[in-house]
PDB file of C-alpha atoms in Angstrom:
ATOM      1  CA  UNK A  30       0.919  -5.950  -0.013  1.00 48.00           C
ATOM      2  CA  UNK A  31       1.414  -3.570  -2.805  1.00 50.00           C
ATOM      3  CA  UNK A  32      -0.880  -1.207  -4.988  1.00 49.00           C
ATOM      4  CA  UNK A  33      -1.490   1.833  -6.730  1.00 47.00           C
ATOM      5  CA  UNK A  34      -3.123   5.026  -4.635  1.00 48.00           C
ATOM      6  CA  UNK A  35      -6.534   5.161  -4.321  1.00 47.00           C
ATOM      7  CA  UNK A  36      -8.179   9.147  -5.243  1.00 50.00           C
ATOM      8  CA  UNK A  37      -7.134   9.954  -1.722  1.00 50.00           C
ATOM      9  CA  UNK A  38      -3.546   9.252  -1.715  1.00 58.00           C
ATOM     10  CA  UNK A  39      -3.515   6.524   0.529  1.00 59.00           C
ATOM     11  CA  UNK A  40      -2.563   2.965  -1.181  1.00 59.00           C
ATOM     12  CA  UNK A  41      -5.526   0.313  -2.033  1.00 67.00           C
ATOM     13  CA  UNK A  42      -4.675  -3.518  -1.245  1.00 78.00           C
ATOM     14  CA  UNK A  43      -3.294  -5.609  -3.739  1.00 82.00           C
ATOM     15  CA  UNK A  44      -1.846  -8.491  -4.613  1.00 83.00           C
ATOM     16  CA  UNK A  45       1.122  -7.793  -5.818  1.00 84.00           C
ATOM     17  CA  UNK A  46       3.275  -4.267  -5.688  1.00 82.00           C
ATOM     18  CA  UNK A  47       2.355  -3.005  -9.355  1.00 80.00           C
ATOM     19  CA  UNK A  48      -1.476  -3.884  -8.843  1.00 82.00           C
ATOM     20  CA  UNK A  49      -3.338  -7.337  -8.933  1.00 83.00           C
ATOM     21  CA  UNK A  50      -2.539  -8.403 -12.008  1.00 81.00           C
ATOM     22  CA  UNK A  51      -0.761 -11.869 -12.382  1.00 80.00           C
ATOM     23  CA  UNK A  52       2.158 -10.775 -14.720  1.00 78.00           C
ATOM     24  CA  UNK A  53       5.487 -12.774 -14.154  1.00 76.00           C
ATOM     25  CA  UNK A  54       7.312  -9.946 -16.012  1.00 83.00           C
ATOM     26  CA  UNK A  55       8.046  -7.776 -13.270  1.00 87.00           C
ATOM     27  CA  UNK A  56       9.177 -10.115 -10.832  1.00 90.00           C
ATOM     28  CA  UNK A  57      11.924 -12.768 -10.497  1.00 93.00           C
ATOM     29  CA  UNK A  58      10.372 -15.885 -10.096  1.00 92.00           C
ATOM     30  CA  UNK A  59      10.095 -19.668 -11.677  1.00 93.00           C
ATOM     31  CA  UNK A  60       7.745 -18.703 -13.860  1.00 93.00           C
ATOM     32  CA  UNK A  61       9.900 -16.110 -15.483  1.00 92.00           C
ATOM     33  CA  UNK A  62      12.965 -18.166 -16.050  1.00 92.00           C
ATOM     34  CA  UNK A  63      10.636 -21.303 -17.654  1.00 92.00           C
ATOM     35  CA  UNK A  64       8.754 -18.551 -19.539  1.00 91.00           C
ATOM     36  CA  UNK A  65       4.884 -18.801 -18.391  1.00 91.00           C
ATOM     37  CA  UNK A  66       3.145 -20.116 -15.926  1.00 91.00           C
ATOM     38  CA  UNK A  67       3.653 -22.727 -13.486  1.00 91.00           C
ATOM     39  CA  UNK A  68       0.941 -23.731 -11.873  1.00 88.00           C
ATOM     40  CA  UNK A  69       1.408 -27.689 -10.292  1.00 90.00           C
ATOM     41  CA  UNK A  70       4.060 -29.527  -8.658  1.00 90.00           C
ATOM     42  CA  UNK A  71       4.499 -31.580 -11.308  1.00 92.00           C
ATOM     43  CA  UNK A  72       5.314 -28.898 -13.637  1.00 90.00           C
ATOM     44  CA  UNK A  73       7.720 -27.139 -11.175  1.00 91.00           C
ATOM     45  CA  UNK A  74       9.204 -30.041 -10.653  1.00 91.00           C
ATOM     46  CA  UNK A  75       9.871 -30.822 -14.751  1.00 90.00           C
ATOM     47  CA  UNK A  76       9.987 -27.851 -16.105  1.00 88.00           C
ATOM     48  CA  UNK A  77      12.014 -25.512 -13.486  1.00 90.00           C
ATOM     49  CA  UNK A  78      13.765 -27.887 -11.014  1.00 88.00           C
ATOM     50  CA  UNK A  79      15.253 -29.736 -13.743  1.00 87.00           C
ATOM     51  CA  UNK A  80      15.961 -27.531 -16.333  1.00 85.00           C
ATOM     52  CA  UNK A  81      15.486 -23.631 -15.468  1.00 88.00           C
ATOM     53  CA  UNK A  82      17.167 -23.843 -11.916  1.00 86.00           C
ATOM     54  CA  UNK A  83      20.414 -24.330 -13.483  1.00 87.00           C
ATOM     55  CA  UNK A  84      20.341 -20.797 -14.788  1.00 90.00           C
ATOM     56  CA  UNK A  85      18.172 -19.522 -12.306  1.00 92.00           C
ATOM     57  CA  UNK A  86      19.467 -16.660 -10.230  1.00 92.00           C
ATOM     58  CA  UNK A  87      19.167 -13.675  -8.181  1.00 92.00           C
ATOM     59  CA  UNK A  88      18.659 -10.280  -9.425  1.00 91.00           C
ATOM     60  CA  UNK A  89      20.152  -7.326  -8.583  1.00 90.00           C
ATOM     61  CA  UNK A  90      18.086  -4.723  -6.777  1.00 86.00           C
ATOM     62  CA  UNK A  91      15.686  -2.420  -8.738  1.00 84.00           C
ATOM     63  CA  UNK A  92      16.158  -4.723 -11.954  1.00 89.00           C
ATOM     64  CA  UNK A  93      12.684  -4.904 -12.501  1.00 88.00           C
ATOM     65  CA  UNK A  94      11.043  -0.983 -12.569  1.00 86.00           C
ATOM     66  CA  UNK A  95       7.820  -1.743 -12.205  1.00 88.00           C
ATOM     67  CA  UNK A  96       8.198  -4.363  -9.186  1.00 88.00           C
ATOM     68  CA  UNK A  97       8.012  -1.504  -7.280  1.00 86.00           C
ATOM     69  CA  UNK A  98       5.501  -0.332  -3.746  1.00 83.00           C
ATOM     70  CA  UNK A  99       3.143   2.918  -3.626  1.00 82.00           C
ATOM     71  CA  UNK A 100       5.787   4.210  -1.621  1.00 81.00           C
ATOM     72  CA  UNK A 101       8.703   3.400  -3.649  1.00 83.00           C
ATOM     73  CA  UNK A 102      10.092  -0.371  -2.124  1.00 85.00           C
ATOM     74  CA  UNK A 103      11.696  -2.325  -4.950  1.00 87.00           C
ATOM     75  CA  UNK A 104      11.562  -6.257  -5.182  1.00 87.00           C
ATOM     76  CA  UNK A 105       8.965  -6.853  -2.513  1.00 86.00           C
ATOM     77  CA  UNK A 106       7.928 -10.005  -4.367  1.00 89.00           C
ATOM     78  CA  UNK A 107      10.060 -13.030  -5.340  1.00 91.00           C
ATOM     79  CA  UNK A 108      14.154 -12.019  -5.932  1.00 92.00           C
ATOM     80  CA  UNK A 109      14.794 -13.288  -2.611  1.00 93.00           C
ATOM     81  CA  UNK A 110      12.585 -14.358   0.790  1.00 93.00           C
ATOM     82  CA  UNK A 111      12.969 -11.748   3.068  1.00 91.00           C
ATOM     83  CA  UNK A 112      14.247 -12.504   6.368  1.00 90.00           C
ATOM     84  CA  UNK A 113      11.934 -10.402   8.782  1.00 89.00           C
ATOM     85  CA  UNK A 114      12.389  -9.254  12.334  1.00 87.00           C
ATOM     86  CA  UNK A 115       9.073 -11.486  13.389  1.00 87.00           C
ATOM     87  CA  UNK A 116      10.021 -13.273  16.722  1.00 80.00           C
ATOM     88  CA  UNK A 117       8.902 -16.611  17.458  1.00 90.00           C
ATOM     89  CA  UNK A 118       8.560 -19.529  20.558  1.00 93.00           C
ATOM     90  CA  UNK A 119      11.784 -20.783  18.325  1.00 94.00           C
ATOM     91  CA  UNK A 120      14.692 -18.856  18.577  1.00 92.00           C
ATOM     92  CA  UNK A 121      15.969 -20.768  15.570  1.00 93.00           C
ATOM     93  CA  UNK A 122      13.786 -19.960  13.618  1.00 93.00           C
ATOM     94  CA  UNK A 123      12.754 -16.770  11.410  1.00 92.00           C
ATOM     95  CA  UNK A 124       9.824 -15.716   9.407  1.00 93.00           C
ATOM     96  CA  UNK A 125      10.571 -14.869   5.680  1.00 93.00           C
ATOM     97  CA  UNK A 126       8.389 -13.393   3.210  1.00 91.00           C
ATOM     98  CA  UNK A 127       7.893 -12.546  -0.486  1.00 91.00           C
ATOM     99  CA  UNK A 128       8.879 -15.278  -1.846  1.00 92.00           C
ATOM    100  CA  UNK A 129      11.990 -15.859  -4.147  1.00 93.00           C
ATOM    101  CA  UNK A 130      13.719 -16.691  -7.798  1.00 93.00           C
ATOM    102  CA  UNK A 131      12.716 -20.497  -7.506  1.00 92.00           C
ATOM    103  CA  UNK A 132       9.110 -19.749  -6.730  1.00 93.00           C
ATOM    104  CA  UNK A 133       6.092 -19.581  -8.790  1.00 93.00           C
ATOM    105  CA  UNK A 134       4.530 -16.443  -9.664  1.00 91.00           C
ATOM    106  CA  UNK A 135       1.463 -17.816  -7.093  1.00 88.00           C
ATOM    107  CA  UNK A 136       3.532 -17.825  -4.314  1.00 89.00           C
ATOM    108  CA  UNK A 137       5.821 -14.442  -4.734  1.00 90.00           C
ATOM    109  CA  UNK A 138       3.273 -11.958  -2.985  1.00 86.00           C
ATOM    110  CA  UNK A 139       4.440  -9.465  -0.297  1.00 80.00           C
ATOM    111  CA  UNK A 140       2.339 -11.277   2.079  1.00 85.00           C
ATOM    112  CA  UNK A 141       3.396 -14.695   1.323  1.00 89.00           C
ATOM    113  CA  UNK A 142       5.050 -16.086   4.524  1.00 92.00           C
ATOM    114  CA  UNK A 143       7.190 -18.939   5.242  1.00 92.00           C
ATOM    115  CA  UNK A 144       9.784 -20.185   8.267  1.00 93.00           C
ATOM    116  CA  UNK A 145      13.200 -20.234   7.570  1.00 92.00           C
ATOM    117  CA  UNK A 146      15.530 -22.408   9.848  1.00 91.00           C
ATOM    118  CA  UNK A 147      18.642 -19.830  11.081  1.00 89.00           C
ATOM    119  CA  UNK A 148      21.487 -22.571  10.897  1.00 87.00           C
ATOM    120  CA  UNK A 149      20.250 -23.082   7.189  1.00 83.00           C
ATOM    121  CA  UNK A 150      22.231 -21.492   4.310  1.00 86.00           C
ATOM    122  CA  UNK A 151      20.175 -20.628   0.861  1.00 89.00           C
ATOM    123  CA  UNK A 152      21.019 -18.206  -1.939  1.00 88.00           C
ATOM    124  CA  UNK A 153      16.861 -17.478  -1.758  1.00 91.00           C
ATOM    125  CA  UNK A 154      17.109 -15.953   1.511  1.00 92.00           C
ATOM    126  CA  UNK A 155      18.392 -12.335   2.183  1.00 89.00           C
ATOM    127  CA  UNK A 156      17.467  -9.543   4.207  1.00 83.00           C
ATOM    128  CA  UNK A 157      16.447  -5.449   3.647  1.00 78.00           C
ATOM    129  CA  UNK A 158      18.255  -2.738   5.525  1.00 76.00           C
ATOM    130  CA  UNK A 159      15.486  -0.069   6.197  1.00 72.00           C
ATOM    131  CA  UNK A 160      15.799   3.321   7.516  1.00 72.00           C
ATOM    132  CA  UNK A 161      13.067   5.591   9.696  1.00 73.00           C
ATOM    133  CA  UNK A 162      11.777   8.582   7.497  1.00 69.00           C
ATOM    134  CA  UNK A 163      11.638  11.819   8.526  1.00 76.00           C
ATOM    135  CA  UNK A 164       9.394  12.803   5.999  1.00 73.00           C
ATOM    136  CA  UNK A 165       7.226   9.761   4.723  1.00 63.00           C
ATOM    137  CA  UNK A 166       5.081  12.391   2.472  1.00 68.00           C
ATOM    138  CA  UNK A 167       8.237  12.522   0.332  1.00 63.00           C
ATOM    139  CA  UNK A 168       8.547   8.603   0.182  1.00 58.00           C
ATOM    140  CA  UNK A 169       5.691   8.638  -1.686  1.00 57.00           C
ATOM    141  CA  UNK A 170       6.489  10.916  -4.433  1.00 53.00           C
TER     142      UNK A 170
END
């Protein structure tokens, strides 16, 4: 979950990094590459599986400014699902998250979750190389 810092410096909950409102502009998602909302099956289906995912894509890191965390995390919504280091009974399989380029805006939170099968291959599946801080007060800034 993203958000902005509440008066105290610490970040509030939201739904999305850059706050809680549903904009598709800062994220990579269905919606942006059919150009507004898509809100059924049905118009996934007609309007982005069949026309849109032909062009749709992944974009490169930090494309989108303001699809950024509090503490400075780029693309934590849609792009690509996150493969996480969640275990589970399964060995082959993974829990993803965030969602990805051939999602709707609805489903491209932080905190969306899925399972991903680890002998699968997708283009909407990637991973984040993360490093400890020494000084997380400077993260923020």
């Amino acid at each position: 979950m993203g958000g902005r810092s509440s008066r105290h410096g610490r970040p509030t909950l939201s739904l999305f990094p850059w706050g809680d409102a549903s904009d598709g502009a800062p994220v990579n998602c269905a919606d942006t590459w059919v150009g507004h909302p898509v809100v059924t099956f049905h118009a996934w289906q007609q309007e982005f599986a069949q026309k849109a995912l032909r062009r749709a894509w992944v974009t490169p890191v930090g494309n989108r400014a303001a699809n950024r965390s509090p503490y400075g995390i780029t693309d934590m919504a849609g792009n690509v699902w996150e493969w996480t280091s969640t275990s589970l009974d399964d060995a082959g399989e993974a829990v993803i998250c965030g969602g990805s380029y051939d999602n709707p805006l609805r489903a491209v939170q932080a905190s969306s979750k899925g399972i991903y099968r680890k002998r699968g291959c997708s283009n909407a599946v990637g991973f984040r190389c993360v490093q400890d801080l020494t000084d997380p007060e400077a993260a923020i800034s």
